[in-house]
């Protein structure tokens, strides 16, 4: 737990940055990819496929996606860690912290792998 | 700064925690959005993986999202994401601002307006880019 406490400023930075990334970008991204694309508002699947490949098949688009998605994972991990404390799980602080931050680290690696493969 | 090694009791759990009052319920819902955001990310990553695999994968992913269960899932996640977004920006506006040289610190109301303006602007930009109007 000492390591977790030592890195507390880092968790808060990632929490804050991830919160703003998620709050500002995620609603529009989910609206487009999850709702407007499938409903055909922005064209046929082949159109959205080509557009998405053009936008996110280059380092700039991929960098933006990796930043938004991975920061959101770190934000969620920190928020859920403190929520676990609010629910009275202080005794399990160490496993909860390692589970959540470890999960965010794994998710970041997976995000880089998936987005890099576009 | 020196820190005390004296152990202290954890703060007393307030009466009615955690569903006894509207304020607590909203707090719990906001904390629960951590799970919603993680699920949204997973849904997006499945789509991006499908995008990388080729058109057949992308078409299949879009087909699922267009089905009734897919639409229900997205509408629920979108509701949770918008709730998080508005509350985060409102809470964030309460962080004390600092004076920058001759520029006075803005009021909380000004910061809140700036946050919402940022959300609207970025939403419009993302819509314009992903719709193909720009680029």
Short mmCIF file of C-alpha atoms in Angstrom, two decimals:
data_model
loop_
_atom_site.label_atom_id
_atom_site.label_comp_id
_atom_site.label_asym_id
_atom_site.label_seq_id
_atom_site.Cartn_x
_atom_site.Cartn_y
_atom_site.Cartn_z
CA UNK A 1 0.00 0.00 0.00
CA UNK A 2 3.01 2.27 0.48
CA UNK A 3 3.60 2.32 -3.27
CA UNK A 4 -0.04 3.24 -3.90
CA UNK A 5 0.17 6.09 -1.36
CA UNK A 6 3.54 7.27 -2.75
CA UNK A 7 2.03 7.56 -6.21
CA UNK A 8 -1.12 9.35 -4.96
CA UNK A 9 -0.36 12.60 -6.89
CA UNK A 10 -0.07 10.58 -10.11
CA UNK A 11 -3.46 8.89 -9.52
CA UNK A 12 -5.08 12.30 -8.97
CA UNK A 13 -3.50 13.77 -12.12
CA UNK A 14 -4.73 10.81 -14.18
CA UNK A 15 -8.16 11.07 -12.49
CA UNK A 16 -8.49 14.77 -13.33
CA UNK A 17 -7.19 14.50 -16.89
CA UNK A 18 -9.29 11.41 -17.55
CA UNK A 19 -12.38 13.07 -16.12
CA UNK A 20 -12.14 16.00 -18.50
CA UNK A 21 -11.22 13.79 -21.47
CA UNK A 22 -14.24 11.57 -20.78
CA UNK A 23 -16.62 14.45 -20.02
CA UNK A 24 -15.74 16.43 -23.14
CA UNK A 25 -15.14 13.76 -25.80
CA UNK A 26 -16.86 10.51 -24.83
CA UNK A 27 -20.54 11.59 -25.20
CA UNK A 28 -20.04 12.68 -28.83
CA UNK A 29 -17.87 9.66 -29.66
CA UNK A 30 -20.43 7.22 -28.25
CA UNK A 31 -23.31 9.10 -29.88
CA UNK A 32 -21.67 8.77 -33.31
CA UNK A 33 -20.20 5.26 -33.13
CA UNK A 34 -22.95 3.71 -31.03
CA UNK A 35 -26.10 5.39 -32.33
CA UNK A 36 -25.79 7.60 -35.42
CA UNK A 37 -23.56 5.21 -37.41
CA UNK A 38 -25.75 2.10 -36.87
CA UNK A 39 -28.90 4.10 -37.63
CA UNK A 40 -27.38 5.17 -40.94
CA UNK A 41 -27.53 8.91 -40.18
CA UNK A 42 -23.95 9.41 -41.39
CA UNK A 43 -24.08 7.04 -44.38
CA UNK A 44 -23.83 3.33 -45.15
CA UNK A 45 -21.49 1.04 -43.14
CA UNK A 46 -18.95 1.11 -45.98
CA UNK A 47 -18.87 4.94 -45.78
CA UNK A 48 -18.36 5.00 -42.01
CA UNK A 49 -15.79 2.20 -42.31
CA UNK A 50 -13.71 4.15 -44.84
CA UNK A 51 -14.08 7.40 -42.88
CA UNK A 52 -13.05 5.81 -39.57
CA UNK A 53 -10.09 4.07 -41.20
CA UNK A 54 -8.94 7.37 -42.73
CA UNK A 55 -9.34 9.27 -39.45
CA UNK A 56 -7.83 6.69 -37.11
CA UNK A 57 -5.41 4.89 -39.43
CA UNK A 58 -2.74 7.52 -38.80
CA UNK A 59 -0.60 8.38 -35.75
CA UNK A 60 -2.47 11.63 -34.92
CA UNK A 61 -5.94 10.07 -34.86
CA UNK A 62 -4.61 7.03 -33.04
CA UNK A 63 -2.84 9.21 -30.47
CA UNK A 64 -6.05 11.10 -29.70
CA UNK A 65 -8.02 7.85 -29.30
CA UNK A 66 -5.37 6.23 -27.10
CA UNK A 67 -5.20 9.34 -24.90
CA UNK A 68 -8.97 9.64 -24.45
CA UNK A 69 -9.67 5.95 -23.89
CA UNK A 70 -6.72 5.14 -21.63
CA UNK A 71 -7.13 8.28 -19.49
CA UNK A 72 -10.81 7.39 -19.07
CA UNK A 73 -9.80 3.94 -17.79
CA UNK A 74 -7.44 5.54 -15.21
CA UNK A 75 -10.14 8.00 -14.19
CA UNK A 76 -12.65 5.17 -13.68
CA UNK A 77 -10.14 3.13 -11.65
CA UNK A 78 -9.44 6.00 -9.24
CA UNK A 79 -13.12 6.92 -8.91
CA UNK A 80 -14.11 3.31 -8.18
CA UNK A 81 -11.24 2.93 -5.69
CA UNK A 82 -12.51 5.81 -3.59
CA UNK A 83 -16.09 4.65 -4.01
CA UNK A 84 -15.01 1.27 -2.58
CA UNK A 85 -13.71 3.13 0.49
CA UNK A 86 -17.03 5.00 0.73
CA UNK A 87 -18.78 1.63 0.83
CA UNK A 88 -16.61 0.62 3.79
CA UNK A 89 -13.98 -1.53 2.08
CA UNK A 90 -11.03 0.14 3.89
CA UNK A 91 -9.74 -3.24 5.03
CA UNK A 92 -9.32 -4.29 1.42
CA UNK A 93 -7.59 -1.09 0.31
CA UNK A 94 -4.49 -2.86 -1.01
CA UNK A 95 -6.13 -5.54 -3.17
CA UNK A 96 -8.79 -3.08 -4.39
CA UNK A 97 -6.13 -0.54 -5.39
CA UNK A 98 -3.91 -3.07 -7.16
CA UNK A 99 -6.91 -4.63 -8.88
CA UNK A 100 -8.24 -1.31 -10.20
CA UNK A 101 -4.96 0.38 -11.13
CA UNK A 102 -3.62 -2.92 -12.47
CA UNK A 103 -6.78 -3.23 -14.55
CA UNK A 104 -6.29 0.29 -15.89
CA UNK A 105 -2.67 -0.51 -16.80
CA UNK A 106 -3.70 -3.69 -18.64
CA UNK A 107 -6.53 -1.79 -20.38
CA UNK A 108 -4.04 0.87 -21.50
CA UNK A 109 -1.80 -1.77 -23.08
CA UNK A 110 -4.82 -3.39 -24.79
CA UNK A 111 -5.97 0.04 -26.04
CA UNK A 112 -2.57 0.76 -27.57
CA UNK A 113 -2.59 -2.67 -29.23
CA UNK A 114 -6.10 -2.35 -30.67
CA UNK A 115 -5.86 1.29 -31.80
CA UNK A 116 -2.36 0.72 -33.20
CA UNK A 117 -3.78 -2.10 -35.31
CA UNK A 118 -6.28 0.07 -37.19
CA UNK B 1 5.63 18.38 6.13
CA UNK B 2 5.82 16.02 9.13
CA UNK B 3 3.01 13.51 9.36
CA UNK B 4 1.65 12.03 12.54
CA UNK B 5 1.94 8.29 13.12
CA UNK B 6 -1.07 8.35 15.45
CA UNK B 7 -3.76 6.03 14.18
CA UNK B 8 -7.19 7.60 13.95
CA UNK B 9 -10.64 6.14 13.56
CA UNK B 10 -12.21 6.16 10.12
CA UNK B 11 -14.85 8.85 9.67
CA UNK B 12 -18.28 7.87 11.01
CA UNK B 13 -20.66 6.64 8.34
CA UNK B 14 -23.42 9.26 8.01
CA UNK B 15 -27.02 8.31 8.83
CA UNK B 16 -28.89 6.93 5.86
CA UNK B 17 -25.73 6.17 3.88
CA UNK B 18 -25.81 5.16 1.09
CA UNK B 19 -29.35 5.36 -0.31
CA UNK B 20 -31.17 7.24 2.46
CA UNK B 21 -31.09 10.74 0.93
CA UNK B 22 -31.33 12.20 -2.56
CA UNK B 23 -27.85 13.72 -2.18
CA UNK B 24 -26.35 10.35 -1.28
CA UNK B 25 -28.14 8.67 -4.18
CA UNK B 26 -26.78 11.24 -6.65
CA UNK B 27 -23.28 10.81 -5.18
CA UNK B 28 -23.52 7.03 -5.50
CA UNK B 29 -24.83 7.34 -9.08
CA UNK B 30 -21.92 9.64 -9.93
CA UNK B 31 -19.39 7.23 -8.40
CA UNK B 32 -21.07 4.40 -10.31
CA UNK B 33 -20.38 6.18 -13.59
CA UNK B 34 -16.82 4.87 -13.23
CA UNK B 35 -18.27 1.51 -14.22
CA UNK B 36 -20.32 3.09 -17.03
CA UNK B 37 -17.25 4.80 -18.51
CA UNK B 38 -15.26 1.56 -18.37
CA UNK B 39 -18.10 -0.23 -20.22
CA UNK B 40 -18.29 2.54 -22.84
CA UNK B 41 -14.54 2.17 -23.38
CA UNK B 42 -14.90 -1.59 -23.79
CA UNK B 43 -17.72 -1.13 -26.31
CA UNK B 44 -15.59 1.37 -28.28
CA UNK B 45 -12.55 -0.93 -28.17
CA UNK B 46 -14.61 -3.83 -29.55
CA UNK B 47 -15.63 -1.52 -32.41
CA UNK B 48 -12.09 -0.30 -33.02
CA UNK B 49 -10.87 -3.89 -33.04
CA UNK B 50 -13.59 -4.71 -35.59
CA UNK B 51 -12.51 -1.67 -37.60
CA UNK B 52 -8.93 -2.99 -37.67
CA UNK B 53 -10.05 -6.45 -38.73
CA UNK B 54 -11.72 -5.26 -41.94
CA UNK B 55 -15.11 -4.29 -43.34
CA UNK B 56 -16.87 -7.56 -42.43
CA UNK B 57 -16.01 -7.07 -38.76
CA UNK B 58 -17.12 -3.43 -38.81
CA UNK B 59 -20.41 -4.30 -40.53
CA UNK B 60 -21.10 -7.02 -37.96
CA UNK B 61 -20.34 -4.60 -35.08
CA UNK B 62 -22.61 -1.93 -36.55
CA UNK B 63 -25.28 -4.58 -37.10
CA UNK B 64 -25.22 -5.51 -33.41
CA UNK B 65 -25.40 -1.86 -32.31
CA UNK B 66 -28.38 -1.34 -34.64
CA UNK B 67 -30.29 -4.29 -33.16
CA UNK B 68 -32.81 -3.69 -30.32
CA UNK B 69 -30.48 -5.06 -27.56
CA UNK B 70 -27.58 -3.03 -28.99
CA UNK B 71 -29.63 0.15 -29.17
CA UNK B 72 -30.89 -0.35 -25.60
CA UNK B 73 -27.32 -0.87 -24.39
CA UNK B 74 -26.04 2.25 -26.16
CA UNK B 75 -28.95 4.43 -24.97
CA UNK B 76 -28.36 3.34 -21.35
CA UNK B 77 -24.59 3.91 -21.62
CA UNK B 78 -25.13 7.25 -23.35
CA UNK B 79 -27.48 8.36 -20.56
CA UNK B 80 -24.86 7.44 -17.96
CA UNK B 81 -22.10 9.17 -19.92
CA UNK B 82 -24.06 12.41 -20.32
CA UNK B 83 -24.98 12.35 -16.61
CA UNK B 84 -21.29 11.92 -15.75
CA UNK B 85 -20.23 14.63 -18.18
CA UNK B 86 -22.63 17.31 -16.89
CA UNK B 87 -21.94 16.52 -13.23
CA UNK B 88 -18.17 16.35 -13.71
CA UNK B 89 -18.10 19.73 -15.44
CA UNK B 90 -20.31 21.21 -12.69
CA UNK B 91 -18.16 19.79 -9.90
CA UNK B 92 -14.98 20.82 -11.75
CA UNK B 93 -16.16 24.42 -11.90
CA UNK B 94 -16.03 24.54 -8.09
CA UNK B 95 -12.25 24.01 -8.03
CA UNK B 96 -10.82 27.38 -6.92
CA UNK B 97 -9.31 29.33 -9.83
CA UNK B 98 -6.15 31.39 -9.47
CA UNK B 99 -5.30 34.88 -10.62
CA UNK B 100 -2.95 34.96 -13.64
CA UNK B 101 -0.93 38.19 -13.49
CA UNK B 102 -3.31 41.01 -14.34
CA UNK B 103 -6.07 38.58 -15.30
CA UNK B 104 -8.44 38.21 -12.33
CA UNK B 105 -9.63 34.80 -11.21
CA UNK B 106 -12.93 34.00 -12.97
CA UNK B 107 -16.06 33.35 -10.95
CA UNK B 108 -17.47 29.84 -10.56
CA UNK B 109 -20.33 30.78 -12.88
CA UNK B 110 -17.92 31.89 -15.60
CA UNK B 111 -15.90 28.67 -15.29
CA UNK B 112 -19.10 26.61 -15.51
CA UNK B 113 -20.18 28.44 -18.67
CA UNK B 114 -16.70 27.86 -20.14
CA UNK B 115 -16.93 24.14 -19.31
CA UNK B 116 -20.33 23.77 -20.98
CA UNK B 117 -19.16 25.82 -23.97
CA UNK B 118 -16.19 23.47 -24.26
CA UNK B 119 -18.50 20.45 -24.19
CA UNK B 120 -20.77 21.90 -26.90
CA UNK B 121 -17.82 22.93 -29.08
CA UNK B 122 -16.02 19.57 -28.85
CA UNK B 123 -19.30 17.69 -29.44
CA UNK B 124 -19.92 19.72 -32.61
CA UNK B 125 -16.34 19.18 -33.79
CA UNK B 126 -16.54 15.41 -33.23
CA UNK B 127 -19.92 15.27 -35.00
CA UNK B 128 -18.59 17.33 -37.92
CA UNK B 129 -15.48 15.18 -38.28
CA UNK B 130 -17.15 11.78 -37.91
CA UNK B 131 -20.08 12.75 -40.16
CA UNK B 132 -17.64 13.56 -42.95
CA UNK B 133 -18.63 17.25 -43.16
CA UNK B 134 -15.05 18.15 -42.22
CA UNK B 135 -12.03 16.09 -43.41
#
